[in-house]
Coordinates of C-alpha atoms and ligand atoms in Angstrom, one line a residue:
M1 CA 4.5 11.8 7.6
P2 CA 2.7 8.4 7.3
I3 CA -0.8 8.3 8.6
K4 CA -1.0 6.0 11.6
I5 CA -4.0 3.7 11.5
S6 CA -3.8 0.4 13.2
K7 CA -3.2 -2.3 10.6
H8 CA -5.8 -4.6 9.1
I9 CA -8.8 -2.6 10.3
Q10 CA -10.9 -4.0 7.6
T11 CA -8.7 -6.1 5.3
K12 CA -10.2 -9.4 4.3
A13 CA -7.8 -12.2 3.5
P14 CA -6.8 -12.0 -0.2
S15 CA -8.3 -14.4 -2.7
L16 CA -5.4 -16.5 -3.9
F17 CA -5.3 -18.4 -7.2
P18 CA -2.7 -20.8 -8.6
D19 CA -2.2 -18.7 -11.8
A20 CA -3.1 -15.5 -13.6
D21 CA -5.7 -17.2 -15.8
Q22 CA -7.7 -18.5 -12.8
A23 CA -7.4 -15.2 -11.0
S24 CA -8.6 -13.3 -14.1
V25 CA -11.5 -15.6 -14.7
Y26 CA -12.6 -15.2 -11.1
T27 CA -12.4 -11.4 -11.4
A28 CA -14.4 -11.5 -14.6
Q29 CA -17.0 -13.7 -12.9
Q30 CA -17.4 -11.1 -10.1
I31 CA -18.0 -8.4 -12.7
A32 CA -20.4 -10.5 -14.7
E33 CA -22.4 -11.5 -11.6
L34 CA -22.9 -7.8 -10.7
I35 CA -24.0 -7.0 -14.2
H36 CA -26.5 -9.9 -14.1
Q37 CA -27.8 -8.8 -10.7
K38 CA -28.4 -5.2 -11.8
Q39 CA -30.1 -6.5 -15.0
R40 CA -32.5 -8.6 -12.9
E41 CA -33.2 -5.5 -10.8
G42 CA -33.8 -3.5 -14.0
N43 CA -30.9 -1.2 -13.1
Q44 CA -27.8 0.2 -14.7
V45 CA -24.3 -0.7 -13.3
T46 CA -21.4 1.7 -13.2
L47 CA -18.0 0.1 -13.5
G48 CA -14.6 1.7 -12.9
L49 CA -12.1 0.1 -15.3
A50 CA -8.3 -0.1 -15.4
T51 CA -5.8 -0.6 -18.3
G52 CA -2.3 -2.1 -18.4
N53 CA -1.3 -5.7 -18.5
T54 CA -3.2 -6.9 -15.4
P55 CA -6.8 -6.7 -16.6
K56 CA -6.2 -8.0 -20.2
K57 CA -7.3 -11.5 -19.4
V58 CA -10.2 -10.3 -17.3
Y59 CA -11.4 -8.4 -20.4
Q60 CA -10.8 -11.5 -22.6
E61 CA -13.0 -13.5 -20.3
L62 CA -15.7 -10.8 -20.3
I63 CA -15.6 -10.9 -24.1
R64 CA -15.9 -14.7 -24.0
L65 CA -18.9 -14.5 -21.6
H66 CA -20.5 -12.0 -24.0
K67 CA -19.9 -14.1 -27.2
N68 CA -20.5 -17.6 -25.8
E69 CA -22.8 -17.1 -22.8
G70 CA -25.0 -14.2 -23.7
L71 CA -23.6 -11.6 -21.2
S72 CA -24.9 -8.3 -22.3
F73 CA -23.4 -4.9 -21.5
Q74 CA -26.4 -2.9 -22.5
N75 CA -27.0 -1.7 -18.9
V76 CA -23.3 -1.0 -18.2
I77 CA -21.7 2.5 -17.8
T78 CA -17.9 2.5 -17.6
F79 CA -15.4 5.1 -16.3
N80 CA -11.8 4.5 -16.9
L81 CA -9.3 5.4 -14.2
D82 CA -6.8 7.3 -16.2
E83 CA -5.3 8.5 -19.4
Y84 CA -1.9 9.9 -20.4
Y85 CA -1.7 13.7 -20.9
P86 CA -1.6 14.8 -23.5
I87 CA -2.4 12.0 -26.0
G88 CA -4.8 11.7 -28.8
P89 CA -7.6 9.0 -28.5
D90 CA -6.5 7.5 -31.8
N91 CA -2.9 7.1 -30.7
D92 CA -2.4 3.4 -30.3
Q93 CA -0.6 4.0 -27.0
S94 CA -3.6 5.8 -25.5
Y95 CA -5.8 4.1 -23.0
T96 CA -8.8 5.0 -25.2
Y97 CA -7.3 2.8 -27.9
F98 CA -6.4 0.1 -25.4
M99 CA -10.0 -0.1 -24.1
R100 CA -11.5 -0.2 -27.6
H101 CA -9.0 -2.9 -28.7
N102 CA -9.1 -5.0 -25.5
L103 CA -12.8 -4.8 -24.7
F104 CA -15.3 -2.2 -26.1
D105 CA -15.0 -3.2 -29.8
H106 CA -16.0 -6.8 -28.8
I107 CA -19.0 -6.3 -26.6
D108 CA -22.4 -4.7 -26.9
I109 CA -21.8 -1.7 -24.6
Q110 CA -23.5 1.6 -25.8
Q111 CA -20.8 4.0 -27.0
E112 CA -22.4 6.9 -25.1
N113 CA -22.0 4.9 -21.8
I114 CA -18.2 4.8 -22.1
Y115 CA -16.2 7.5 -20.2
I116 CA -12.4 7.7 -20.5
P117 CA -10.5 10.8 -19.5
Q118 CA -9.9 12.8 -22.6
T119 CA -6.7 14.7 -22.6
N120 CA -7.2 17.3 -25.2
S121 CA -8.0 20.1 -22.7
T122 CA -5.5 22.9 -22.4
P123 CA -3.6 23.2 -19.1
Q124 CA -6.0 26.1 -18.3
E125 CA -9.1 24.0 -18.9
V126 CA -8.0 20.7 -17.5
A127 CA -9.1 21.3 -13.8
K128 CA -12.6 22.1 -15.1
Y129 CA -12.6 19.0 -17.3
C130 CA -11.5 16.9 -14.3
Q131 CA -14.3 18.3 -12.1
A132 CA -16.8 17.5 -14.9
Y133 CA -15.5 13.8 -14.9
E134 CA -16.1 13.6 -11.2
D135 CA -19.5 15.2 -11.5
K136 CA -20.4 12.6 -14.2
I137 CA -19.5 9.7 -11.9
A138 CA -21.6 11.3 -9.2
E139 CA -24.5 11.8 -11.6
Y140 CA -24.6 8.0 -12.0
G141 CA -24.6 7.5 -8.3
G142 CA -20.9 6.7 -8.0
L143 CA -19.1 3.5 -9.0
D144 CA -20.7 0.2 -8.2
L145 CA -17.4 -1.6 -8.7
Q146 CA -13.9 -0.4 -9.3
L147 CA -11.3 -2.8 -10.9
L148 CA -7.8 -1.9 -10.0
G149 CA -4.3 -3.0 -10.8
I150 CA -1.3 -1.8 -8.7
G151 CA 1.9 -0.1 -9.8
R152 CA 5.2 -1.4 -8.5
N153 CA 5.4 1.8 -6.4
G154 CA 2.0 1.2 -5.0
H155 CA 0.0 3.5 -7.2
I156 CA -3.7 2.9 -7.9
G157 CA -4.9 4.6 -11.0
F158 CA -2.1 7.1 -11.5
N159 CA -2.2 8.2 -7.9
E160 CA 1.5 8.2 -7.3
P161 CA 3.3 8.0 -4.0
G162 CA 2.6 11.3 -2.1
S163 CA -1.0 11.6 -3.5
S164 CA -3.5 12.7 -0.9
F165 CA -6.1 10.2 0.2
A166 CA -8.6 13.0 -0.3
S167 CA -7.6 13.5 -4.0
T168 CA -10.2 13.6 -6.8
T169 CA -9.8 13.5 -10.6
R170 CA -6.9 15.8 -11.6
L171 CA -3.8 16.2 -13.7
V172 CA -0.9 14.3 -12.1
N173 CA 2.9 14.0 -12.7
L174 CA 4.0 10.4 -13.4
H175 CA 6.6 8.9 -11.1
P176 CA 9.9 7.8 -12.7
L177 CA 9.1 4.1 -12.0
T178 CA 5.7 4.5 -13.7
R179 CA 7.4 6.1 -16.8
E180 CA 10.1 3.3 -16.8
D181 CA 7.3 0.7 -16.8
A182 CA 5.7 2.4 -19.7
I183 CA 8.7 2.1 -22.0
A184 CA 7.5 -1.3 -23.2
Q185 CA 4.4 0.5 -24.5
F186 CA 6.0 3.7 -25.9
G187 CA 9.4 2.3 -27.1
T188 CA 11.7 4.8 -25.5
I189 CA 11.6 6.8 -22.2
D190 CA 11.6 10.2 -24.1
K191 CA 8.3 9.1 -25.7
V192 CA 6.6 8.3 -22.4
P193 CA 4.3 11.3 -21.3
H194 CA 5.2 13.0 -18.0
Q195 CA 1.6 13.6 -17.0
A196 CA -1.8 11.9 -16.9
I197 CA -5.3 12.6 -15.8
S198 CA -6.3 10.2 -13.0
I199 CA -9.3 9.8 -10.9
G200 CA -8.4 10.4 -7.3
I201 CA -7.9 8.1 -4.3
H202 CA -11.0 9.6 -2.7
T203 CA -13.0 8.8 -5.9
I204 CA -11.7 5.2 -5.8
M205 CA -12.5 4.8 -2.1
Q206 CA -16.1 5.9 -2.7
A207 CA -16.7 2.8 -5.0
K208 CA -19.2 0.4 -3.4
R209 CA -16.9 -2.5 -4.2
I210 CA -13.2 -2.6 -5.2
L211 CA -11.4 -5.5 -6.8
L212 CA -7.6 -5.1 -6.7
L213 CA -6.0 -7.6 -9.0
A214 CA -2.2 -8.3 -8.8
L215 CA -0.5 -10.9 -11.0
G216 CA 3.1 -12.1 -11.3
E217 CA 6.2 -12.1 -9.2
R218 CA 7.0 -8.4 -10.1
K219 CA 4.0 -7.4 -7.9
S220 CA 4.9 -9.5 -4.9
E221 CA 7.0 -7.0 -3.1
I222 CA 4.5 -4.1 -3.4
M223 CA 1.6 -6.4 -2.6
N224 CA 3.3 -7.4 0.7
K225 CA 3.8 -3.7 1.5
A226 CA 0.3 -2.7 0.4
L227 CA -1.4 -5.4 2.4
S228 CA 0.7 -5.6 5.5
G229 CA 2.8 -2.4 5.7
E230 CA 2.1 0.9 7.3
I231 CA -0.8 2.9 5.9
S232 CA 1.0 5.8 4.2
V233 CA 0.7 8.1 1.2
D234 CA 4.1 6.7 0.3
I235 CA 2.2 3.5 -0.7
P236 CA -1.1 4.8 -2.1
A237 CA -2.8 1.3 -2.2
S238 CA -2.1 0.9 1.6
I239 CA -5.2 3.0 2.3
L240 CA -7.3 0.1 1.0
Q241 CA -6.5 -1.8 4.2
T242 CA -9.0 0.4 6.0
M243 CA -11.9 -0.4 3.7
S244 CA -14.3 -3.3 4.0
Q245 CA -15.4 -3.3 0.4
V246 CA -12.0 -4.2 -1.0
E247 CA -11.1 -7.7 -2.3
Y248 CA -7.5 -8.4 -3.2
I249 CA -7.2 -11.1 -5.9
L250 CA -3.7 -12.5 -6.4
D251 CA -2.1 -15.2 -8.3
Q252 CA 0.4 -17.4 -6.5
E253 CA 3.4 -15.5 -7.8
A254 CA 2.1 -12.1 -6.6
A255 CA 1.4 -13.7 -3.2
V256 CA 4.8 -15.3 -2.5
L257 CA 5.7 -12.7 0.1
I258 CA 2.3 -12.4 1.7
Q259 CA 2.7 -13.5 5.3
E260 CA 0.8 -16.5 6.6
E261 CA -1.3 -14.6 9.0
D262 CA -2.6 -12.4 6.1
R263 CA -3.7 -15.5 4.1
V264 CA -6.3 -16.6 6.5
Ligands
LIG301 C1 -4.1 1.6 -15.3 C2 -3.7 2.1 -14.0 C3 -2.5 1.6 -13.3 C4 -2.1 0.1 -13.5 C5 -0.8 -0.2 -12.9 C6 -0.4 -1.6 -13.2 O1 -5.3 2.2 -15.8 O2 -4.5 2.8 -13.4 O3 -2.6 1.9 -11.9 O4 -3.1 -0.7 -13.0 O5 0.2 0.7 -13.3 O6 -0.1 -1.8 -14.5 P1 0.1 -3.2 -15.1 O7 -1.2 -3.9 -15.0 O8 0.5 -2.9 -16.6 O9 1.2 -3.9 -14.3

């Protein structure tokens, strides 16, 4: 049963950009400004990070800002949204590998400040591991900023359709569409894991600021539903409509179906 909440309680108009490059640079700037602000205050900053195609250019821009403009990550703690289960951290399809390759190996973040769900726990131990991941986020005072992509089925993290809005970090079963979209990464469908560890929707909603980035025409249909459709566990991202700390950042292609009234 969809939860009925009147639409657009909190949704701000999405930030629209002519192309993926400009949307990604803007996103990276938001992250960099927060890091600078926390540095000025003498504080650490806790970032929730995503993997996949969407954030790649954001990470490229953060690397550029580090290399050319002196952006330091010494005060940054990161928690990744999710990881396939099971998968070894050295497997080049793992998100641990992805993060090293696309960001961490190129910046000055302290290794002990990087948290990515590790999926070497046995099925018996995994719930305890997930609770410890939650506890660690809480120990740092929660996430200051969460960067999100969106799946074509509306998932955020690997919170697939049907996930409870009250969910926290746990072992999840991957949706057929999510597994299909991962074929490009794994080669064939039989190599794509059936499960993952994902932080929950509740965990995401607790973040002080949330940036949801959607790029390309293949995200246009789901962005229209997530932004303007009914709030329902069938479209996990739809719950973000109720939250004032969310900013949607879209390139023109992802925004083609966004209705005029949602643009202003
Ligand atoms: C990745 C994640 C997923 C992706 C989503 C979009 O850590 O949590 O929710 O953000 O599947 O993936 P791309 O960006 O590859 O289209």
